Short mmCIF file of C-alpha atoms in Angstrom, two decimals:
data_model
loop_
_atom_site.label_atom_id
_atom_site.label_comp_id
_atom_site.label_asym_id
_atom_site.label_seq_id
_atom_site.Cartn_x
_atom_site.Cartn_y
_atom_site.Cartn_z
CA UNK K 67 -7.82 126.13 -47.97
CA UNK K 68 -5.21 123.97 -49.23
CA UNK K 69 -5.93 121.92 -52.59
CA UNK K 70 -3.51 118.20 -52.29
CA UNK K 71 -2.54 116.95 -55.56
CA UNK K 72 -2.67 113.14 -56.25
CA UNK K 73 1.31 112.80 -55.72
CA UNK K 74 0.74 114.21 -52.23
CA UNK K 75 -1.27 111.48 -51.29
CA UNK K 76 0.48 109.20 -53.26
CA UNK K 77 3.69 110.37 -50.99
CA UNK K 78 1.82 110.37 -47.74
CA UNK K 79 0.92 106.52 -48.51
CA UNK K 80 4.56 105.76 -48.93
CA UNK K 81 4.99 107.54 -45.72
CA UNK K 82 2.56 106.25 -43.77
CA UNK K 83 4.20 102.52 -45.19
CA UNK K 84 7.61 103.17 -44.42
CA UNK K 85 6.37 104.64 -40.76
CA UNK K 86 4.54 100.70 -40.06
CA UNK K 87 7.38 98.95 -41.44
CA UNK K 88 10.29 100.95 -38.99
CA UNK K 89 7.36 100.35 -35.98
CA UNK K 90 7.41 96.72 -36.63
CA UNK K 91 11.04 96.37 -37.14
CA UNK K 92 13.12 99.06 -35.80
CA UNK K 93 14.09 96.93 -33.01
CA UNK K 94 16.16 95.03 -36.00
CA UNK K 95 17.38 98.26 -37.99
CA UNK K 96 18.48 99.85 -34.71
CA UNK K 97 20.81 97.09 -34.29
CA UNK K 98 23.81 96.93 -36.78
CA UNK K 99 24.68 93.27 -36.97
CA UNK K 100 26.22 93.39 -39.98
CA UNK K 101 29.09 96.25 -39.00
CA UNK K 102 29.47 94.40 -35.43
CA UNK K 103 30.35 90.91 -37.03
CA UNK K 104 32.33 92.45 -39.59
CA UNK K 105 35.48 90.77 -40.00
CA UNK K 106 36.94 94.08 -40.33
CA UNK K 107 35.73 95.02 -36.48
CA UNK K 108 36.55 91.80 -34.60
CA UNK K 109 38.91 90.06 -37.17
CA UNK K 110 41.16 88.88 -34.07
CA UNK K 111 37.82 86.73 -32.83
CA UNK K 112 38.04 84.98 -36.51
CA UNK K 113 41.38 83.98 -36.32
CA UNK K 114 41.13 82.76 -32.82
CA UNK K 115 38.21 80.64 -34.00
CA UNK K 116 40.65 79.75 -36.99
CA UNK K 117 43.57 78.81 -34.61
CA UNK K 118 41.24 76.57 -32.69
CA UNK K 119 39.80 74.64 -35.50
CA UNK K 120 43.03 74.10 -36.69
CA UNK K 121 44.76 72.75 -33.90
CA UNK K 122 41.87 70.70 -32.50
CA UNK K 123 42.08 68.60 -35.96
CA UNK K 124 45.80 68.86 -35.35
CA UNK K 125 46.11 67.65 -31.84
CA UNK K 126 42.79 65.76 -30.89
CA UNK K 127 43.61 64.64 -27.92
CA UNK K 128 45.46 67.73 -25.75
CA UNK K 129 44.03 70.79 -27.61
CA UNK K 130 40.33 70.82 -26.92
CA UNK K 131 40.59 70.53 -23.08
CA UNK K 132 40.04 72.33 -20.50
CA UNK K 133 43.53 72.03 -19.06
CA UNK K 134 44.29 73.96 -22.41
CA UNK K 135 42.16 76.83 -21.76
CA UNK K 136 44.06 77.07 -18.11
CA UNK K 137 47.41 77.05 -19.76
CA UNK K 138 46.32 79.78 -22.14
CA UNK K 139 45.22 81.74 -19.20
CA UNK K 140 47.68 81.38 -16.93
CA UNK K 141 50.20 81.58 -18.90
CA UNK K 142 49.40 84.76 -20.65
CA UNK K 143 48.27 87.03 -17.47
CA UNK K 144 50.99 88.52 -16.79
CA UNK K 145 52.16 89.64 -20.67
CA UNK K 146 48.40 90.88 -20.28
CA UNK K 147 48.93 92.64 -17.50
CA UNK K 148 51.70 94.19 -19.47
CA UNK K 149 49.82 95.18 -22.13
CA UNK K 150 46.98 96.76 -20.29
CA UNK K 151 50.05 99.01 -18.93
CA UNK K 152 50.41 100.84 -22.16
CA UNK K 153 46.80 101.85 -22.92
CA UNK K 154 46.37 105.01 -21.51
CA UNK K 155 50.01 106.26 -22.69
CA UNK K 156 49.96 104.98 -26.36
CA UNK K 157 46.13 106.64 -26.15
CA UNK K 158 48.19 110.03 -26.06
CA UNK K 159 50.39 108.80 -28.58
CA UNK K 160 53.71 108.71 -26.44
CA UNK K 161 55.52 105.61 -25.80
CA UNK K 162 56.98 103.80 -22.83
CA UNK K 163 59.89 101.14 -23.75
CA UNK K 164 60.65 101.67 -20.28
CA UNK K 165 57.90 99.55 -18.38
CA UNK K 166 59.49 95.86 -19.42
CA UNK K 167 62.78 97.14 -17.06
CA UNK K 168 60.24 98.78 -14.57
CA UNK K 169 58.49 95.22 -14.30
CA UNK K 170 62.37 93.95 -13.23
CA UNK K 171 62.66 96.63 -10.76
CA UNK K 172 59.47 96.22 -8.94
CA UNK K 173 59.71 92.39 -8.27
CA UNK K 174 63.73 92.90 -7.61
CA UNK K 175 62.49 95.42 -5.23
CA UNK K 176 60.16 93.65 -3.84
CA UNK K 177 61.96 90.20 -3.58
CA UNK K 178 64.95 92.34 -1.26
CA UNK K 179 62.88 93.61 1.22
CA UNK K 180 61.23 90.45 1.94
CA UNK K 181 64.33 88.26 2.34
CA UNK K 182 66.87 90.85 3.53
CA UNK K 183 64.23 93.04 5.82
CA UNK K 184 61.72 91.07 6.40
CA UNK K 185 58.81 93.42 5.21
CA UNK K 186 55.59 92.49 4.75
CA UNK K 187 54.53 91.06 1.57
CA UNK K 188 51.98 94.16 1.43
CA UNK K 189 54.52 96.65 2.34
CA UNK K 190 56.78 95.15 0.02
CA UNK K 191 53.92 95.19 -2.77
CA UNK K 192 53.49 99.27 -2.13
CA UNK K 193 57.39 99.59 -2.15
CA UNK K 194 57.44 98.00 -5.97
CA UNK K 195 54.74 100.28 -6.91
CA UNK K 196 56.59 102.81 -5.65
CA UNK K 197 59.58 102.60 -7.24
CA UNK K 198 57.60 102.16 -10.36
CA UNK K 199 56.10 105.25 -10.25
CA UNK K 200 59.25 107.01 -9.35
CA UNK K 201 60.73 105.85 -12.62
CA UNK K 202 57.03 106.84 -14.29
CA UNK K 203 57.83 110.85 -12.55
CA UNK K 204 61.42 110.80 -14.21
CA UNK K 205 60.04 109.42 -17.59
CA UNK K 206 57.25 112.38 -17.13
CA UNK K 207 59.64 115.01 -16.27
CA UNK K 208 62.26 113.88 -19.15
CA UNK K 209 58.78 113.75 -22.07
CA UNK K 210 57.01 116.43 -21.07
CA UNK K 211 59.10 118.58 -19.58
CA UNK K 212 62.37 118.91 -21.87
CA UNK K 213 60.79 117.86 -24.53
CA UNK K 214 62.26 114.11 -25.56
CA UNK K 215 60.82 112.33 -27.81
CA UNK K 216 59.06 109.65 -25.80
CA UNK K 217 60.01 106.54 -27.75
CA UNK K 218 64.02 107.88 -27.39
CA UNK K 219 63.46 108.80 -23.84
CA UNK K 220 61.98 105.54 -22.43
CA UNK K 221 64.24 103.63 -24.12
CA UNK K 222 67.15 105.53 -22.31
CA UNK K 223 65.24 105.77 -19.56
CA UNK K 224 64.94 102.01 -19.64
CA UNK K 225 68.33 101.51 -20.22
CA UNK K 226 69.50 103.38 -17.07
CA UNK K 227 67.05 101.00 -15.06
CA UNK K 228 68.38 97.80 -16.15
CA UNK K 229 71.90 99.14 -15.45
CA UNK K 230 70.50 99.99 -11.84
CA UNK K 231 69.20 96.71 -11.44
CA UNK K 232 72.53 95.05 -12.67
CA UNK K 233 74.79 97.60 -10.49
CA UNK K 234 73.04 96.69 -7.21
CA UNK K 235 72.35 92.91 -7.56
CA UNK K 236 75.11 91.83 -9.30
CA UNK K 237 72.92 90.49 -12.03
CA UNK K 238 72.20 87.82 -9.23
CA UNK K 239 68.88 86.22 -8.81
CA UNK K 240 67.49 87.03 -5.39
CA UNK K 241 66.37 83.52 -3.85
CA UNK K 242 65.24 82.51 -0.53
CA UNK K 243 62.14 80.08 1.30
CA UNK K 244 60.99 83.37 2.46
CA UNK K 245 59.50 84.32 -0.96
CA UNK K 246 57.69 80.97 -1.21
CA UNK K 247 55.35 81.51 1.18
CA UNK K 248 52.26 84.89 1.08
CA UNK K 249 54.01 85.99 -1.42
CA UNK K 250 54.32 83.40 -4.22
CA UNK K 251 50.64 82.81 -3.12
CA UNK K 252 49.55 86.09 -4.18
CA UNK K 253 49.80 85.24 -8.10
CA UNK K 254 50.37 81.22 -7.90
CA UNK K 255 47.08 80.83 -5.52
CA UNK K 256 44.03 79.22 -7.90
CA UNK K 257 40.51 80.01 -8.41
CA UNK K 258 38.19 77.96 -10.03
CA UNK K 259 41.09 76.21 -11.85
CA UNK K 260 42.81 80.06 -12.87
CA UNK K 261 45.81 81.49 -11.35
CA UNK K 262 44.58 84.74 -9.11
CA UNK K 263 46.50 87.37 -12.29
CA UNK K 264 44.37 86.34 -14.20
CA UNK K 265 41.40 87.26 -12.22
CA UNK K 266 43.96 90.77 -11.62
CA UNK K 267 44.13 90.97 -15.66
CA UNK K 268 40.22 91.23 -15.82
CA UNK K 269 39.64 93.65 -13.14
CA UNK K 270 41.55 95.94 -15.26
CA UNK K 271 40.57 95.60 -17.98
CA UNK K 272 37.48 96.34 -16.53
CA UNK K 273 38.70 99.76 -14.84
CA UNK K 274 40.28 100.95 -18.03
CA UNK K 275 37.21 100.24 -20.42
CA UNK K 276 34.70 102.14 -17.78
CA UNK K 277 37.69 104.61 -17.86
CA UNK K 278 38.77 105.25 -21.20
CA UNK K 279 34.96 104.91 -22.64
CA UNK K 280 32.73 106.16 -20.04
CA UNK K 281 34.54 109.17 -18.22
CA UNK K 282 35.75 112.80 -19.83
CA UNK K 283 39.15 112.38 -18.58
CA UNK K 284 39.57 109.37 -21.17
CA UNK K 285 38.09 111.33 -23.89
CA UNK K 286 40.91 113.83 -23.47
CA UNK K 287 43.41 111.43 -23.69
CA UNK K 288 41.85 109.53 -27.16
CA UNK K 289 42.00 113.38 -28.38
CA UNK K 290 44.97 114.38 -27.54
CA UNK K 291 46.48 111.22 -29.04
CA UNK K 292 44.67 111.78 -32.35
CA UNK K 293 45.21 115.84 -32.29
CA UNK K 294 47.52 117.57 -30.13
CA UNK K 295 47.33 120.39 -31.17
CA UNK K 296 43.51 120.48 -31.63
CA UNK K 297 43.12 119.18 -28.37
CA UNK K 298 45.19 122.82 -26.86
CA UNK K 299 42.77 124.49 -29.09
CA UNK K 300 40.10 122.74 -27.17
CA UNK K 301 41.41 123.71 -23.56
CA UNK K 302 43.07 120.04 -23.24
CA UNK K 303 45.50 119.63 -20.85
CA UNK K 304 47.57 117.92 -23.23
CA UNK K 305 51.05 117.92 -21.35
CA UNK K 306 49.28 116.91 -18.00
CA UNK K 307 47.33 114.09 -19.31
CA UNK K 308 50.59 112.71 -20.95
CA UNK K 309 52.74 112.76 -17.96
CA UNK K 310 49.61 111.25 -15.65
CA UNK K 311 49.70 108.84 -18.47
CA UNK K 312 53.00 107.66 -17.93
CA UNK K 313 52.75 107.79 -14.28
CA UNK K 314 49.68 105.32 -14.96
CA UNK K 315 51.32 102.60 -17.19
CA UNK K 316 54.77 102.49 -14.40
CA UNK K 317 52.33 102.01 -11.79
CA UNK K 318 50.43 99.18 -13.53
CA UNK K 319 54.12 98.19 -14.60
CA UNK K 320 55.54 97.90 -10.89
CA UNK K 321 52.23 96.04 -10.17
CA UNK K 322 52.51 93.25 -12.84
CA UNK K 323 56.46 93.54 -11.85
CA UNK K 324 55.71 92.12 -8.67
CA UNK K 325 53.20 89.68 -9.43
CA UNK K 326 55.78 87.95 -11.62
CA UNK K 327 58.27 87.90 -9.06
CA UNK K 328 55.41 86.49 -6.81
CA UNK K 329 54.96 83.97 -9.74
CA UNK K 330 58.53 82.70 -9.78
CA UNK K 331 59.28 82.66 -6.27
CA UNK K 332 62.30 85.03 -6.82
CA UNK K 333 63.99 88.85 -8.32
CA UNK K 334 65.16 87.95 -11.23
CA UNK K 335 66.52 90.90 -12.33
CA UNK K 336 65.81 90.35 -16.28
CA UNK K 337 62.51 88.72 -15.80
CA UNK K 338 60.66 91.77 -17.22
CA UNK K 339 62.95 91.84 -20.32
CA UNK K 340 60.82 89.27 -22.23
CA UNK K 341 57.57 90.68 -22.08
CA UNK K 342 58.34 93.70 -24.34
CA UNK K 343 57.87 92.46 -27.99
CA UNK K 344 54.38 90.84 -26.71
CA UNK K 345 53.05 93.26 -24.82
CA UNK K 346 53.44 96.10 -27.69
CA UNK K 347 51.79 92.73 -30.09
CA UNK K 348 48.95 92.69 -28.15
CA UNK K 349 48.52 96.44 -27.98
CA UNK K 350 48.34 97.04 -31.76
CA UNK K 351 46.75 93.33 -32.58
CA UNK K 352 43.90 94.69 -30.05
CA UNK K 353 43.51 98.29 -31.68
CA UNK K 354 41.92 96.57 -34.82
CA UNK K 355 38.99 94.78 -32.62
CA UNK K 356 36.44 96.32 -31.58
CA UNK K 357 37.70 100.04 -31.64
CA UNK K 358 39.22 100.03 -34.85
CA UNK K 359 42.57 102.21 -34.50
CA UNK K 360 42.02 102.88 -31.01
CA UNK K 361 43.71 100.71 -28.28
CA UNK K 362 41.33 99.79 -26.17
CA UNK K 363 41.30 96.95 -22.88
CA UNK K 364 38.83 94.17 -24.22
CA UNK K 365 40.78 94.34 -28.03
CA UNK K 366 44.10 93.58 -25.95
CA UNK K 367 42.62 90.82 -23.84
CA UNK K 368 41.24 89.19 -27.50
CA UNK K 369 44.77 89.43 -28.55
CA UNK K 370 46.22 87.97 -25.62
CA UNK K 371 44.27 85.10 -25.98
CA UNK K 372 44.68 84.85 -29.68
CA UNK K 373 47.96 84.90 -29.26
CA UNK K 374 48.46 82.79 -26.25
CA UNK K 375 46.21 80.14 -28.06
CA UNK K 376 48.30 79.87 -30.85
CA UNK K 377 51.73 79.72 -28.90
CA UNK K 378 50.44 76.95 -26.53
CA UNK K 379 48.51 74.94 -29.54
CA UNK K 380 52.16 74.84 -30.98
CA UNK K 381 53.61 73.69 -28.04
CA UNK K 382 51.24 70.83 -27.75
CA UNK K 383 51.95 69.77 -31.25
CA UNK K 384 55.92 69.88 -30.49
CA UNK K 385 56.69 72.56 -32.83
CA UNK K 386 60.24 74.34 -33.03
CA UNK K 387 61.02 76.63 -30.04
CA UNK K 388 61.70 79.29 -33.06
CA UNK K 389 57.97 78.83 -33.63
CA UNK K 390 56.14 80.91 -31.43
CA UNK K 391 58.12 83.86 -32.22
CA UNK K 392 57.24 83.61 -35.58
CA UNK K 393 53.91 83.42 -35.13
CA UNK K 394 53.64 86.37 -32.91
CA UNK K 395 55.20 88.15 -35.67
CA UNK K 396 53.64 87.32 -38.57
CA UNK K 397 50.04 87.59 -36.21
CA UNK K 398 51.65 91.16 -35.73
CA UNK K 399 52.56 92.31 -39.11
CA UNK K 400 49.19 91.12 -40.37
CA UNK K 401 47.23 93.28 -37.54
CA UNK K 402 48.75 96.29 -39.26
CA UNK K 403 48.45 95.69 -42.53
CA UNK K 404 45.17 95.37 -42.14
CA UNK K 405 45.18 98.37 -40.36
CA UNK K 406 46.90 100.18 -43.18
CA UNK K 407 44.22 98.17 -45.24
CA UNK K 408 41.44 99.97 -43.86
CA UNK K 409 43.46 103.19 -43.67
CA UNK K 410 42.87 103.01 -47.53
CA UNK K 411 39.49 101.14 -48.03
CA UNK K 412 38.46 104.63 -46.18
CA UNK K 413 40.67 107.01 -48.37
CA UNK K 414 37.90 107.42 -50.62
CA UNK K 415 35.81 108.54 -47.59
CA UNK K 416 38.10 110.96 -45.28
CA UNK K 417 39.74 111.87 -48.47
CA UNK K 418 43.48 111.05 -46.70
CA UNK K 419 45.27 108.56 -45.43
CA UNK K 420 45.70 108.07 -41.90
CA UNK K 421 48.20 105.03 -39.57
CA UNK K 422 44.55 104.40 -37.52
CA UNK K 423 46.59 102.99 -34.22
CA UNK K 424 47.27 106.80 -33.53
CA UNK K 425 45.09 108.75 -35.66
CA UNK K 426 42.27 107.27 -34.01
CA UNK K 427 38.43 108.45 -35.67
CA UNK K 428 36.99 110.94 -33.76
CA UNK K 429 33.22 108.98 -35.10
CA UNK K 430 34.55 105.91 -33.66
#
């Protein structure tokens, strides 16, 4: 027999209290609200909201339209495209400056077969990817396998390409009626008022969220990129998953290559060139939303739109061609230092500092 002082009932009331309360509103405590409208988790989504206030006061008349929201969209699919190419690599931490040149290779590719062989547009698709993914195998080989830093590789990697290109076209645009037919349709035919990449950027982003979130394989590659070595320790693959992972973003690369050659209705063999500097924007504008310090799909779409916003809102107000470069830098610079920002509001917590883009939480 047990004797229960008057603080153990007391206690048991509080118990029995708290236990009612959580019953009738755990539904609400189970929910964080707070953390998921945090400015410091989807920051991006306030400055978009920002951008359009701003320029719907600015320009009443041609910003709040819905022609605007088509020319944000269609204009911007393809530099998402490109940015949904570098997910999986920068996930393991290695870089590929290659993939702008790879995009110029692809649609060059592409655009000769159709006008000097007379290939199917299909055909001549799978060719572009192909040749992508050759370049992907050499920038595997040349990372993985002797050992180059990737960043250094790529670049010469990319280098090489463009002087391919330039050798075998002359640095001449490849032009002909035979690329305005199927296969300018394939990324200039409309849906519901929206260019068909853009439906082409969404299904991606859909594969590589289900991919990188749901499966193990994607797992491996967040750990490797935020260990290396622990991820060895942990019987990771880690030399595998980073030359599949560079195999991935030239494939995705040759893909978007093509549908911009499909979008101008030529080979232009520099037309890759200017998607670089945005695409690598995106990436690390879109690792601070949602999955802070991991690059992740849906963070890259909000910064392609955030960005793409902002560039046509200037346009529309007849702003200096200088303009939109600006603004995708200082949009840039501020992504990472709040980044950095966080690094050290967390200091206190992980008890070092950490660059969160590649040292990304293993919590998160």
């Amino acid at each position: 027999m047990t004797t229960r002082l008057p603080t153990d009932r007391g206690r048991s009331k509080r118990r029995a209290a708290a236990s009612a309360a959580s019953g009738q509103h755990g539904f609400i405590s189970n929910v964080d609200w707070r953390g998921g409208l945090s400015p410091r988790n989807i920051g991006a989504v306030y400055v978009l909201i920002v951008i359009c206030i701003v320029f719907s006061i600015w320009a009443p008349s041609t910003f709040p339209t819905v022609a605007t929201i088509q020319q944000v969209l269609d204009g911007n699919a393809i530099t998402g495209l490109a940015g949904l190419a570098l997910i999986v690599p920068l996930a393991t931490r290695t870089f590929d400056l290659s993939f702008a040149y790879v995009m110029s290779l692809s649609g060059v590719t592409a655009a000769q077969l159709i006008v000097n062989q007379n290939t199917n547009i299909w055909l001549a698709l799978l060719a572009g990817i192909g040749v992508a993914l050759i370049i992907g195998f050499i920038n595997g080989f040349v990372v993985v396998v002797m050992r180059i830093d990737s960043f250094i590789a790529t670049l010469a990697t990319g280098s090489l390409v463009e002087a391919f290109i330039s050798f075998v076209t002359g640095d001449n645009t490849i032009n002909s009626v035979k690329l305005a037919g199927a296969f300018s349709t394939m990324s200039q035919g409309e849906f519901l008022g929206v260019i068909y990449p853009v439906y082409y950027m969404l299904a991606l982003a859909i594969v590589l969220w289900l991919f990188m979130e749901y499966t193990a394989t994607g797992r491996r590659l967040y750990a490797t990129g935020f260990n290396p070595d622990a991820a060895r320790l942990a019987n990771i693959n880690v030399n595998r998953l980073r030359f599949c992972s560079l195999l991935t973003s030239a494939g995705i690369a040759g893909f978007t290559g093509v549908m911009l050659a499909s979008s101008l209705s030529s080979g232009d063999p520099t037309a890759g060139t200017p998607y670089l500097l945005p695409a690598f924007a995106t990436l690390f504008v879109g690792a601070t939303v949602f999955k802070q310090g991991r690059f992740n799909a849906w963070g890259t779409i909000v910064a392609v739109i955030m960005l793409g916003t902002g560039t046509v809102g200037l346009g529309l107000v007849a702003a200096p061609l200088w303009a939109a470069d600006m603004f995708t830098g200082v949009v840039l610079i501020a992504a990472l230092g709040a980044s950095v920002y966080q690094t050290r509001a967390k200091r206190g917590q992980a008890g070092r500092m950490r660059w969160l883009p590649f040292r990304q939480r293993s919590g998160a």
